[in-house]
Every structure is written in C-alpha cells, then in structure tokens.
Amino acid sequence: MGTQDKWRFCGNCASMFWNALPWKGVCRAGSDGVHFANGFEFNLPFDEPESQTVQRHWAFCKKCLELFWDGLPDRKGVCPAGGGHDGAGSFDFSLPHHVPATPNAQDGWRFCEHCMAMFWDGDPAHRGPCPGSPAGHSPQDSFPFVLPHYNDAKTVVVTLHNIFNDNTGDDPGNSLEIYGRFDVTRLNFRQDTGELVPLGSFNLFDRSEGDAQDIVEGTAFIVENSVRLMIFKDEFLQITGHLKEDDDFGDDDLGNSRDIRIPFQGITNAPIDLGVFEDSDQRVVVNMSAAVL
C-alpha cells in the first residue's frame, strides 16, 4: 500500500492526469493538444483492499497520462491518443467513494462511461470533451469519488476599500473627477510552456469618463467591493487597473496602468501596494487589501 502524488485536474478536458513528466500527455481539448494542470495536487492511494467505500483497478494510461478504470479485461475505454487506454506497468489505484468531502479530499469526481477516464463533474457546465462521445463525459452509474489532495490552496478575499484624493493640485475647484477600472485575476503558471494563463477575472471598480466620480481633496470615495477566489500553489494573484482624471485642460492621465502579480507564497493578510496615481501635482491613492481565510 502507498500513495502517488502529482495527479492534477486538466483545465482543458476536466480529466485527472499525472503531471510528473515534462510531457503533459494527450488531451482531447486545448489548442496545443496536451493537458493543462489546474487546481489541487492529488495524492492517490494504491494497493489497498477493495471495500464498500474503495474501488480498485484504477490505472495510469501511459499513452495519454490519464487515470482510467482498468477493471474489465476486454474493455479499455477510449484514449485521446487513439485506441484504448494502456495501463501496463501502472499502480493499482484504490480510490475512495461514498465518503464525505474534507478540506483534504475533493468530491465531484466521476467515472466516464464512454472513455472510462476519471473526470471532475463538479461543474455541470464544464464536464469536458470526451474522446468516446461527442456529447462529452458522462457520469452515468459512476460511484461518487472523493479524492485526497494536499492542502495547497489559499482562499483569498481581495477588497478595494476606497479611492483617496490626496491632492487636487491646480485642477479648477477642490475636487478630482476620477474614472478607471480595477480587476483581480487568477493566473496559472504552465510549466510546459512558461506562460501565465488567466483562469478567471473579477471586476472591483469600473467607471467610464461619462460616469466619473467627484472626490473632494482630503476625502475618499468609499468602494468596499470584494471578490473571493481560490489561489493554488503554482498560481499568481494579479491586480490590474488604471485611473484617469476627467481634465478639461489637458490629457486625462494619472500615471501608468498597474499590473501587479503576487505569487502564491507571497499572498498574506496585508495591504496591496498600488503606489500613487499622479500627474504633476494631482495625487490619488487606492486602498486595497488581501485577506487569507
């Protein structure tokens, strides 16, 4: 008995695949035809006895790198690399089912009746394409699997608290007319390509020039808008945005746009420093913070 880690959810096809190799297997979806690691790192048990809550004969396919059920000698499912899956040399994985989810075990995993691979059915809108059916993966007659994983994620709440007019400068009147946008994005680092891939973006502030917010010098426009998202160990929290001032006597400008990327290890309970947005003697400060739950 033992366990094997490096198992990951594929963000393209929703199947479980082994992510320990430089080569990322063969994926039914995705523009480059390989799996895209996303989410938790799973640590799967093998060589455990079968029981009412454990199913044996799950195997690693050396052709596509997916996890598939190898319990039938004359049926090996449909492999995205062609033909049936090939579990030669694989551990005999023993997977729990009909047990409660925990902080270290994710539910929603199912056997696909068409291709015989393990896929995540936690999002009915994204069951993933299946090489065995144009309709996609199907959980028909599957056990409800609950798969163990490392606790390698942070639930983060990013809050835009306020926008503060620190100095109106030579702008007519005693206020600035502020508009712009701020977004929070989850970025995944693809080890095979070295790219940072956005996995979801959420808006905290969005004002057009025609809807600029008037902020008197020495006061703050209260926003208090938050977004909650889960960031995993090989991902980044990205904050992007810009502010402009509706100026009748020059360019609407308050400095450069912001693109701040905080790695997983650097995400803590702390303010997010966006610096000062300024043009000449006009200065605006954005107060934003991150909280790890």
PDB file of C-alpha atoms in Angstrom:
ATOM      1  CA  MET A   1       0.000   0.000   0.000  1.00  0.00           C
ATOM      2  CA  GLY A   2       1.120   3.539  -0.679  1.00  0.00           C
ATOM      3  CA  THR A   3       0.247   6.795  -2.393  1.00  0.00           C
ATOM      4  CA  GLN A   4       1.364   8.630  -5.527  1.00  0.00           C
ATOM      5  CA  ASP A   5       1.212  12.410  -5.846  1.00  0.00           C
ATOM      6  CA  LYS A   6       1.476  14.791  -8.824  1.00  0.00           C
ATOM      7  CA  TRP A   7      -2.040  13.937 -10.036  1.00  0.00           C
ATOM      8  CA  ARG A   8      -3.871  17.010 -11.348  1.00  0.00           C
ATOM      9  CA  PHE A   9      -7.135  18.164 -12.833  1.00  0.00           C
ATOM     10  CA  CYS A  10      -6.847  19.138 -16.514  1.00  0.00           C
ATOM     11  CA  GLY A  11      -8.367  22.551 -17.119  1.00  0.00           C
ATOM     12  CA  ASN A  12      -8.971  21.657 -20.758  1.00  0.00           C
ATOM     13  CA  CYS A  13     -10.755  18.288 -20.662  1.00  0.00           C
ATOM     14  CA  ALA A  14     -11.667  18.005 -16.921  1.00  0.00           C
ATOM     15  CA  SER A  15      -9.943  14.608 -16.565  1.00  0.00           C
ATOM     16  CA  MET A  16      -7.385  13.549 -13.969  1.00  0.00           C
ATOM     17  CA  PHE A  17      -3.846  13.179 -15.313  1.00  0.00           C
ATOM     18  CA  TRP A  18      -0.331  12.594 -13.961  1.00  0.00           C
ATOM     19  CA  ASN A  19       1.686  15.800 -14.061  1.00  0.00           C
ATOM     20  CA  ALA A  20       5.117  14.488 -13.020  1.00  0.00           C
ATOM     21  CA  LEU A  21       6.601  14.352 -16.539  1.00  0.00           C
ATOM     22  CA  PRO A  22       7.857  17.199 -18.753  1.00  0.00           C
ATOM     23  CA  TRP A  23       5.484  15.847 -21.404  1.00  0.00           C
ATOM     24  CA  LYS A  24       1.868  16.578 -20.499  1.00  0.00           C
ATOM     25  CA  GLY A  25       0.207  13.692 -22.311  1.00  0.00           C
ATOM     26  CA  VAL A  26      -2.553  13.863 -24.898  1.00  0.00           C
ATOM     27  CA  CYS A  27      -5.684  15.908 -24.295  1.00  0.00           C
ATOM     28  CA  ARG A  28      -8.935  15.864 -26.204  1.00  0.00           C
ATOM     29  CA  ALA A  29      -9.226  19.656 -25.772  1.00  0.00           C
ATOM     30  CA  GLY A  30      -6.837  22.571 -25.758  1.00  0.00           C
ATOM     31  CA  SER A  31      -5.136  24.324 -28.629  1.00  0.00           C
ATOM     32  CA  ASP A  32      -1.824  22.503 -28.092  1.00  0.00           C
ATOM     33  CA  GLY A  33      -3.341  19.041 -27.550  1.00  0.00           C
ATOM     34  CA  VAL A  34      -1.773  18.461 -24.121  1.00  0.00           C
ATOM     35  CA  HIS A  35      -3.144  18.536 -20.585  1.00  0.00           C
ATOM     36  CA  PHE A  36      -3.185  21.760 -18.579  1.00  0.00           C
ATOM     37  CA  ALA A  37      -2.623  21.309 -14.813  1.00  0.00           C
ATOM     38  CA  ASN A  38      -5.047  23.237 -12.672  1.00  0.00           C
ATOM     39  CA  GLY A  39      -6.198  23.202  -9.053  1.00  0.00           C
ATOM     40  CA  PHE A  40      -5.185  20.835  -6.258  1.00  0.00           C
ATOM     41  CA  GLU A  41      -2.346  18.327  -6.365  1.00  0.00           C
ATOM     42  CA  PHE A  42      -3.905  14.929  -5.657  1.00  0.00           C
ATOM     43  CA  ASN A  43      -2.187  12.149  -3.725  1.00  0.00           C
ATOM     44  CA  LEU A  44      -3.848   8.882  -4.754  1.00  0.00           C
ATOM     45  CA  PRO A  45      -3.700   5.619  -2.781  1.00  0.00           C
ATOM     46  CA  PHE A  46      -2.835   2.285  -4.393  1.00  0.00           C
ATOM     47  CA  ASP A  47      -2.823  -1.419  -3.489  1.00  0.00           C
ATOM     48  CA  GLU A  48      -5.477  -1.030  -0.801  1.00  0.00           C
ATOM     49  CA  PRO A  49      -8.127  -3.729  -0.376  1.00  0.00           C
ATOM     50  CA  GLU A  50     -11.475  -3.212  -2.077  1.00  0.00           C
ATOM     51  CA  SER A  51     -14.395  -2.397   0.225  1.00  0.00           C
ATOM     52  CA  GLN A  52     -17.807  -0.767   0.240  1.00  0.00           C
ATOM     53  CA  THR A  53     -16.064   2.624   0.049  1.00  0.00           C
ATOM     54  CA  VAL A  54     -12.964   1.753  -2.011  1.00  0.00           C
ATOM     55  CA  GLN A  55     -12.782   0.717  -5.684  1.00  0.00           C
ATOM     56  CA  ARG A  56      -9.633  -0.882  -7.066  1.00  0.00           C
ATOM     57  CA  HIS A  57      -8.310  -1.311 -10.633  1.00  0.00           C
ATOM     58  CA  TRP A  58      -7.803   2.333 -11.466  1.00  0.00           C
ATOM     59  CA  ALA A  59      -4.699   2.757 -13.617  1.00  0.00           C
ATOM     60  CA  PHE A  60      -2.362   5.276 -15.235  1.00  0.00           C
ATOM     61  CA  CYS A  61      -2.542   5.280 -19.053  1.00  0.00           C
ATOM     62  CA  LYS A  62       0.964   5.568 -20.472  1.00  0.00           C
ATOM     63  CA  LYS A  63      -0.403   6.830 -23.808  1.00  0.00           C
ATOM     64  CA  CYS A  64      -2.346   9.889 -22.608  1.00  0.00           C
ATOM     65  CA  LEU A  65      -1.329  10.110 -18.881  1.00  0.00           C
ATOM     66  CA  GLU A  66      -4.950   9.992 -17.709  1.00  0.00           C
ATOM     67  CA  LEU A  67      -6.382   7.957 -14.847  1.00  0.00           C
ATOM     68  CA  PHE A  68      -8.812   5.323 -16.128  1.00  0.00           C
ATOM     69  CA  TRP A  69     -10.661   2.274 -14.810  1.00  0.00           C
ATOM     70  CA  ASP A  70      -8.894  -0.923 -15.836  1.00  0.00           C
ATOM     71  CA  GLY A  71     -11.306  -3.369 -14.257  1.00  0.00           C
ATOM     72  CA  LEU A  72     -12.501  -5.049 -17.466  1.00  0.00           C
ATOM     73  CA  PRO A  73     -10.071  -7.273 -19.401  1.00  0.00           C
ATOM     74  CA  ASP A  74     -11.854  -6.770 -22.712  1.00  0.00           C
ATOM     75  CA  ARG A  75     -12.658  -3.065 -22.490  1.00  0.00           C
ATOM     76  CA  LYS A  76     -10.121  -0.277 -22.041  1.00  0.00           C
ATOM     77  CA  GLY A  77     -12.243   2.733 -22.862  1.00  0.00           C
ATOM     78  CA  VAL A  78     -11.301   5.309 -25.481  1.00  0.00           C
ATOM     79  CA  CYS A  79      -7.925   7.018 -25.227  1.00  0.00           C
ATOM     80  CA  PRO A  80      -7.418  10.531 -26.659  1.00  0.00           C
ATOM     81  CA  ALA A  81      -4.123   9.233 -28.095  1.00  0.00           C
ATOM     82  CA  GLY A  82      -6.059   6.615 -30.122  1.00  0.00           C
ATOM     83  CA  GLY A  83      -7.416   3.147 -29.434  1.00  0.00           C
ATOM     84  CA  GLY A  84      -7.975   2.070 -25.850  1.00  0.00           C
ATOM     85  CA  HIS A  85      -6.126   3.125 -22.717  1.00  0.00           C
ATOM     86  CA  ASP A  86      -2.948   1.222 -21.799  1.00  0.00           C
ATOM     87  CA  GLY A  87      -2.353   0.634 -18.089  1.00  0.00           C
ATOM     88  CA  ALA A  88       0.690  -1.605 -18.422  1.00  0.00           C
ATOM     89  CA  GLY A  89       3.081  -1.052 -15.533  1.00  0.00           C
ATOM     90  CA  SER A  90       0.666   1.126 -13.574  1.00  0.00           C
ATOM     91  CA  PHE A  91      -0.013   1.003  -9.859  1.00  0.00           C
ATOM     92  CA  ASP A  92      -3.383  -0.495  -8.949  1.00  0.00           C
ATOM     93  CA  PHE A  93      -5.019   2.639  -7.585  1.00  0.00           C
ATOM     94  CA  SER A  94      -7.664   2.181  -4.885  1.00  0.00           C
ATOM     95  CA  LEU A  95      -9.996   5.166  -4.834  1.00  0.00           C
ATOM     96  CA  PRO A  96     -12.442   6.174  -2.072  1.00  0.00           C
ATOM     97  CA  HIS A  97     -16.112   6.754  -2.804  1.00  0.00           C
ATOM     98  CA  HIS A  98     -19.319   7.320  -0.819  1.00  0.00           C
ATOM     99  CA  VAL A  99     -17.342   9.148   1.868  1.00  0.00           C
ATOM    100  CA  PRO A 100     -17.671  12.789   2.927  1.00  0.00           C
ATOM    101  CA  ALA A 101     -15.500  15.505   1.425  1.00  0.00           C
ATOM    102  CA  THR A 102     -12.946  17.120   3.738  1.00  0.00           C
ATOM    103  CA  PRO A 103     -10.503  20.049   3.475  1.00  0.00           C
ATOM    104  CA  ASN A 104      -8.041  17.490   2.068  1.00  0.00           C
ATOM    105  CA  ALA A 105     -10.391  15.458  -0.142  1.00  0.00           C
ATOM    106  CA  GLN A 106     -12.448  16.795  -3.052  1.00  0.00           C
ATOM    107  CA  ASP A 107     -15.781  15.346  -4.112  1.00  0.00           C
ATOM    108  CA  GLY A 108     -17.391  15.571  -7.545  1.00  0.00           C
ATOM    109  CA  TRP A 109     -15.095  13.058  -9.267  1.00  0.00           C
ATOM    110  CA  ARG A 110     -16.738  10.502 -11.555  1.00  0.00           C
ATOM    111  CA  PHE A 111     -16.032   7.594 -13.916  1.00  0.00           C
ATOM    112  CA  CYS A 112     -16.933   8.385 -17.544  1.00  0.00           C
ATOM    113  CA  GLU A 113     -18.980   5.591 -19.070  1.00  0.00           C
ATOM    114  CA  HIS A 114     -17.725   6.442 -22.573  1.00  0.00           C
ATOM    115  CA  CYS A 115     -13.937   6.780 -22.271  1.00  0.00           C
ATOM    116  CA  MET A 116     -13.551   5.161 -18.796  1.00  0.00           C
ATOM    117  CA  ALA A 117     -11.391   8.030 -17.519  1.00  0.00           C
ATOM    118  CA  MET A 118     -11.796   9.820 -14.210  1.00  0.00           C
ATOM    119  CA  PHE A 119     -13.197  13.341 -14.668  1.00  0.00           C
ATOM    120  CA  TRP A 120     -14.479  16.111 -12.422  1.00  0.00           C
ATOM    121  CA  ASP A 121     -18.240  16.569 -12.510  1.00  0.00           C
ATOM    122  CA  GLY A 122     -18.343  19.442 -10.041  1.00  0.00           C
ATOM    123  CA  ASP A 123     -19.214  21.941 -12.763  1.00  0.00           C
ATOM    124  CA  PRO A 124     -22.070  20.643 -14.964  1.00  0.00           C
ATOM    125  CA  ALA A 125     -21.302  23.384 -17.496  1.00  0.00           C
ATOM    126  CA  HIS A 126     -17.758  22.058 -17.948  1.00  0.00           C
ATOM    127  CA  ARG A 127     -17.673  18.274 -17.884  1.00  0.00           C
ATOM    128  CA  GLY A 128     -15.058  18.350 -20.592  1.00  0.00           C
ATOM    129  CA  PRO A 129     -14.925  16.841 -24.076  1.00  0.00           C
ATOM    130  CA  CYS A 130     -14.712  13.059 -24.256  1.00  0.00           C
ATOM    131  CA  PRO A 131     -12.864  11.043 -26.914  1.00  0.00           C
ATOM    132  CA  GLY A 132     -15.580   8.392 -26.642  1.00  0.00           C
ATOM    133  CA  SER A 133     -18.625  10.587 -27.211  1.00  0.00           C
ATOM    134  CA  PRO A 134     -19.401  13.873 -28.969  1.00  0.00           C
ATOM    135  CA  ALA A 135     -21.728  14.650 -26.057  1.00  0.00           C
ATOM    136  CA  GLY A 136     -18.794  14.851 -23.624  1.00  0.00           C
ATOM    137  CA  HIS A 137     -18.049  12.942 -20.426  1.00  0.00           C
ATOM    138  CA  SER A 138     -20.951  11.128 -18.783  1.00  0.00           C
ATOM    139  CA  PRO A 139     -21.131  10.115 -15.094  1.00  0.00           C
ATOM    140  CA  GLN A 140     -23.856   7.527 -15.676  1.00  0.00           C
ATOM    141  CA  ASP A 141     -23.710   4.756 -12.997  1.00  0.00           C
ATOM    142  CA  SER A 142     -20.460   6.103 -11.525  1.00  0.00           C
ATOM    143  CA  PHE A 143     -19.567   5.933  -7.861  1.00  0.00           C
ATOM    144  CA  PRO A 144     -19.250   9.393  -6.271  1.00  0.00           C
ATOM    145  CA  PHE A 145     -15.473   9.504  -5.777  1.00  0.00           C
ATOM    146  CA  VAL A 146     -13.830  11.713  -3.168  1.00  0.00           C
ATOM    147  CA  LEU A 147     -10.123  12.063  -3.902  1.00  0.00           C
ATOM    148  CA  PRO A 148      -7.403  13.065  -1.420  1.00  0.00           C
ATOM    149  CA  HIS A 149      -5.208  16.062  -2.144  1.00  0.00           C
ATOM    150  CA  TYR A 150      -2.643  18.262  -0.466  1.00  0.00           C
ATOM    151  CA  ASN A 151      -3.914  21.375   1.272  1.00  0.00           C
ATOM    152  CA  ASP A 152      -2.087  23.543  -1.257  1.00  0.00           C
ATOM    153  CA  ALA A 153      -4.553  26.376  -1.832  1.00  0.00           C
ATOM    154  CA  LYS A 154      -5.417  29.708  -0.273  1.00  0.00           C
ATOM    155  CA  THR A 155      -8.868  31.239  -0.159  1.00  0.00           C
ATOM    156  CA  VAL A 156      -8.217  34.919  -0.695  1.00  0.00           C
ATOM    157  CA  VAL A 157     -10.534  37.903  -0.368  1.00  0.00           C
ATOM    158  CA  VAL A 158      -9.355  40.999  -2.240  1.00  0.00           C
ATOM    159  CA  THR A 159     -11.103  44.233  -1.239  1.00  0.00           C
ATOM    160  CA  LEU A 160     -10.973  47.648  -2.872  1.00  0.00           C
ATOM    161  CA  HIS A 161     -11.699  49.839   0.148  1.00  0.00           C
ATOM    162  CA  ASN A 162     -11.590  53.377  -1.203  1.00  0.00           C
ATOM    163  CA  ILE A 163     -10.045  55.874  -3.606  1.00  0.00           C
ATOM    164  CA  PHE A 164      -8.499  58.846  -1.804  1.00  0.00           C
ATOM    165  CA  ASN A 165      -7.888  62.305  -3.276  1.00  0.00           C
ATOM    166  CA  ASP A 166      -4.570  63.253  -1.696  1.00  0.00           C
ATOM    167  CA  ASN A 167      -4.071  66.451  -3.705  1.00  0.00           C
ATOM    168  CA  THR A 168      -6.235  68.222  -6.286  1.00  0.00           C
ATOM    169  CA  GLY A 169      -3.348  70.365  -7.454  1.00  0.00           C
ATOM    170  CA  ASP A 170      -4.060  73.084  -9.967  1.00  0.00           C
ATOM    171  CA  ASP A 171      -7.290  71.490 -11.172  1.00  0.00           C
ATOM    172  CA  PRO A 172     -10.164  74.021 -11.010  1.00  0.00           C
ATOM    173  CA  GLY A 173     -12.208  73.620  -7.856  1.00  0.00           C
ATOM    174  CA  ASN A 174     -11.307  71.456  -4.890  1.00  0.00           C
ATOM    175  CA  SER A 175     -12.007  68.004  -6.339  1.00  0.00           C
ATOM    176  CA  LEU A 176     -10.937  65.484  -8.962  1.00  0.00           C
ATOM    177  CA  GLU A 177     -13.280  63.656 -11.340  1.00  0.00           C
ATOM    178  CA  ILE A 178     -11.936  60.100 -11.270  1.00  0.00           C
ATOM    179  CA  TYR A 179     -12.703  57.234 -13.604  1.00  0.00           C
ATOM    180  CA  GLY A 180     -10.995  53.932 -14.489  1.00  0.00           C
ATOM    181  CA  ARG A 181     -11.054  50.237 -13.746  1.00  0.00           C
ATOM    182  CA  PHE A 182      -9.540  47.613 -11.409  1.00  0.00           C
ATOM    183  CA  ASP A 183      -9.656  43.835 -11.894  1.00  0.00           C
ATOM    184  CA  VAL A 184      -8.475  40.815  -9.929  1.00  0.00           C
ATOM    185  CA  THR A 185      -7.317  37.751 -11.876  1.00  0.00           C
ATOM    186  CA  ARG A 186      -6.192  34.240 -11.014  1.00  0.00           C
ATOM    187  CA  LEU A 187      -3.110  33.337 -13.086  1.00  0.00           C
ATOM    188  CA  ASN A 188      -1.856  29.784 -13.594  1.00  0.00           C
ATOM    189  CA  PHE A 189       1.783  29.111 -14.471  1.00  0.00           C
ATOM    190  CA  ARG A 190       2.121  26.486 -17.217  1.00  0.00           C
ATOM    191  CA  GLN A 191       5.353  24.612 -16.565  1.00  0.00           C
ATOM    192  CA  ASP A 192       5.451  23.131 -20.071  1.00  0.00           C
ATOM    193  CA  THR A 193       5.291  26.495 -21.868  1.00  0.00           C
ATOM    194  CA  GLY A 194       6.349  29.004 -19.211  1.00  0.00           C
ATOM    195  CA  GLU A 195       3.171  31.013 -19.828  1.00  0.00           C
ATOM    196  CA  LEU A 196       0.906  32.665 -17.288  1.00  0.00           C
ATOM    197  CA  VAL A 197      -2.679  31.777 -18.191  1.00  0.00           C
ATOM    198  CA  PRO A 198      -5.682  33.692 -16.778  1.00  0.00           C
ATOM    199  CA  LEU A 199      -8.270  31.377 -15.212  1.00  0.00           C
ATOM    200  CA  GLY A 200     -10.840  33.928 -14.126  1.00  0.00           C
ATOM    201  CA  SER A 201     -11.101  37.699 -13.820  1.00  0.00           C
ATOM    202  CA  PHE A 202     -13.295  39.721 -11.450  1.00  0.00           C
ATOM    203  CA  ASN A 203     -14.025  43.421 -11.519  1.00  0.00           C
ATOM    204  CA  LEU A 204     -13.818  45.634  -8.406  1.00  0.00           C
ATOM    205  CA  PHE A 205     -14.277  49.088  -9.937  1.00  0.00           C
ATOM    206  CA  ASP A 206     -15.402  50.291 -13.361  1.00  0.00           C
ATOM    207  CA  ARG A 207     -16.276  53.893 -14.152  1.00  0.00           C
ATOM    208  CA  SER A 208     -16.321  55.431 -17.622  1.00  0.00           C
ATOM    209  CA  GLU A 209     -15.374  59.044 -18.368  1.00  0.00           C
ATOM    210  CA  GLY A 210     -19.046  59.919 -18.575  1.00  0.00           C
ATOM    211  CA  ASP A 211     -19.620  58.483 -15.100  1.00  0.00           C
ATOM    212  CA  ALA A 212     -16.531  59.912 -13.367  1.00  0.00           C
ATOM    213  CA  GLN A 213     -16.632  60.075  -9.569  1.00  0.00           C
ATOM    214  CA  ASP A 214     -16.147  63.510  -7.994  1.00  0.00           C
ATOM    215  CA  ILE A 215     -13.755  63.229  -5.000  1.00  0.00           C
ATOM    216  CA  VAL A 216     -13.033  66.280  -2.851  1.00  0.00           C
ATOM    217  CA  GLU A 217      -9.415  66.821  -1.783  1.00  0.00           C
ATOM    218  CA  GLY A 218      -8.656  65.142   1.540  1.00  0.00           C
ATOM    219  CA  THR A 219     -11.615  62.752   1.293  1.00  0.00           C
ATOM    220  CA  ALA A 220     -12.121  59.208   0.000  1.00  0.00           C
ATOM    221  CA  PHE A 221     -14.722  57.685  -2.263  1.00  0.00           C
ATOM    222  CA  ILE A 222     -15.813  54.541  -0.395  1.00  0.00           C
ATOM    223  CA  VAL A 223     -15.975  51.433  -2.588  1.00  0.00           C
ATOM    224  CA  GLU A 224     -15.702  48.410  -0.228  1.00  0.00           C
ATOM    225  CA  ASN A 225     -16.104  45.947  -3.063  1.00  0.00           C
ATOM    226  CA  SER A 226     -14.656  42.453  -2.566  1.00  0.00           C
ATOM    227  CA  VAL A 227     -14.021  39.301  -4.527  1.00  0.00           C
ATOM    228  CA  ARG A 228     -13.281  35.856  -3.088  1.00  0.00           C
ATOM    229  CA  LEU A 229     -11.173  33.387  -5.048  1.00  0.00           C
ATOM    230  CA  MET A 230      -9.012  30.318  -4.524  1.00  0.00           C
ATOM    231  CA  ILE A 231      -5.334  30.503  -5.485  1.00  0.00           C
ATOM    232  CA  PHE A 232      -3.233  27.327  -5.792  1.00  0.00           C
ATOM    233  CA  LYS A 233       0.451  26.769  -5.144  1.00  0.00           C
ATOM    234  CA  ASP A 234       1.639  27.279  -8.747  1.00  0.00           C
ATOM    235  CA  GLU A 235      -0.526  30.338  -9.363  1.00  0.00           C
ATOM    236  CA  PHE A 236      -0.427  34.104  -9.011  1.00  0.00           C
ATOM    237  CA  LEU A 237      -2.864  36.740  -7.806  1.00  0.00           C
ATOM    238  CA  GLN A 238      -2.906  39.546 -10.384  1.00  0.00           C
ATOM    239  CA  ILE A 239      -4.192  43.081  -9.821  1.00  0.00           C
ATOM    240  CA  THR A 240      -4.559  45.236 -12.927  1.00  0.00           C
ATOM    241  CA  GLY A 241      -6.049  48.652 -13.428  1.00  0.00           C
ATOM    242  CA  HIS A 242      -5.729  52.334 -14.127  1.00  0.00           C
ATOM    243  CA  LEU A 243      -7.192  55.638 -13.032  1.00  0.00           C
ATOM    244  CA  LYS A 244      -7.723  58.799 -15.030  1.00  0.00           C
ATOM    245  CA  GLU A 245      -8.916  62.291 -14.118  1.00  0.00           C
ATOM    246  CA  ASP A 246     -11.507  63.995 -16.301  1.00  0.00           C
ATOM    247  CA  ASP A 247      -9.444  67.068 -17.161  1.00  0.00           C
ATOM    248  CA  ASP A 248     -10.773  69.859 -19.359  1.00  0.00           C
ATOM    249  CA  PHE A 249      -7.336  71.446 -19.696  1.00  0.00           C
ATOM    250  CA  GLY A 250      -5.046  68.559 -20.658  1.00  0.00           C
ATOM    251  CA  ASP A 251      -4.775  64.814 -21.033  1.00  0.00           C
ATOM    252  CA  ASP A 252      -6.829  62.607 -18.743  1.00  0.00           C
ATOM    253  CA  ASP A 253      -3.854  60.970 -17.092  1.00  0.00           C
ATOM    254  CA  LEU A 254      -2.821  59.836 -13.613  1.00  0.00           C
ATOM    255  CA  GLY A 255       0.290  57.842 -14.444  1.00  0.00           C
ATOM    256  CA  ASN A 256       0.824  54.349 -15.779  1.00  0.00           C
ATOM    257  CA  SER A 257      -1.514  51.381 -15.557  1.00  0.00           C
ATOM    258  CA  ARG A 258      -0.850  48.831 -12.828  1.00  0.00           C
ATOM    259  CA  ASP A 259      -0.071  45.144 -13.342  1.00  0.00           C
ATOM    260  CA  ILE A 260       0.847  43.558 -10.006  1.00  0.00           C
ATOM    261  CA  ARG A 261       1.432  39.795  -9.765  1.00  0.00           C
ATOM    262  CA  ILE A 262       1.721  38.224  -6.321  1.00  0.00           C
ATOM    263  CA  PRO A 263       2.960  34.599  -6.204  1.00  0.00           C
ATOM    264  CA  PHE A 264       1.151  32.047  -4.055  1.00  0.00           C
ATOM    265  CA  GLN A 265       3.823  32.151  -1.342  1.00  0.00           C
ATOM    266  CA  GLY A 266       3.617  35.957  -1.137  1.00  0.00           C
ATOM    267  CA  ILE A 267      -0.146  36.187  -0.601  1.00  0.00           C
ATOM    268  CA  THR A 268      -0.718  37.245   3.019  1.00  0.00           C
ATOM    269  CA  ASN A 269      -3.070  39.333   5.127  1.00  0.00           C
ATOM    270  CA  ALA A 270      -1.734  42.692   4.016  1.00  0.00           C
ATOM    271  CA  PRO A 271      -2.475  45.872   2.072  1.00  0.00           C
ATOM    272  CA  ILE A 272      -1.829  45.698  -1.665  1.00  0.00           C
ATOM    273  CA  ASP A 273       0.528  48.496  -2.634  1.00  0.00           C
ATOM    274  CA  LEU A 274      -0.616  50.038  -5.906  1.00  0.00           C
ATOM    275  CA  GLY A 275       1.568  53.086  -5.484  1.00  0.00           C
ATOM    276  CA  VAL A 276       0.354  56.665  -6.002  1.00  0.00           C
ATOM    277  CA  PHE A 277      -1.575  57.609  -9.129  1.00  0.00           C
ATOM    278  CA  GLU A 278      -0.336  61.077 -10.004  1.00  0.00           C
ATOM    279  CA  ASP A 279       0.091  63.630 -12.743  1.00  0.00           C
ATOM    280  CA  SER A 280       2.024  66.793 -11.963  1.00  0.00           C
ATOM    281  CA  ASP A 281       0.700  67.765  -8.517  1.00  0.00           C
ATOM    282  CA  GLN A 282      -2.514  65.723  -8.672  1.00  0.00           C
ATOM    283  CA  ARG A 283      -2.291  62.635  -6.440  1.00  0.00           C
ATOM    284  CA  VAL A 284      -4.737  59.795  -5.840  1.00  0.00           C
ATOM    285  CA  VAL A 285      -4.221  56.781  -3.564  1.00  0.00           C
ATOM    286  CA  VAL A 286      -6.102  53.491  -3.944  1.00  0.00           C
ATOM    287  CA  ASN A 287      -6.529  51.485  -0.729  1.00  0.00           C
ATOM    288  CA  MET A 288      -6.786  47.750  -1.432  1.00  0.00           C
ATOM    289  CA  SER A 289      -6.005  44.701   0.684  1.00  0.00           C
ATOM    290  CA  ALA A 290      -5.835  40.917   0.608  1.00  0.00           C
ATOM    291  CA  ALA A 291      -7.078  38.617   3.363  1.00  0.00           C
ATOM    292  CA  VAL A 292      -6.320  34.878   3.527  1.00  0.00           C
ATOM    293  CA  LEU A 293      -9.196  32.983   5.134  1.00  0.00           C
TER     294      LEU A 293
END
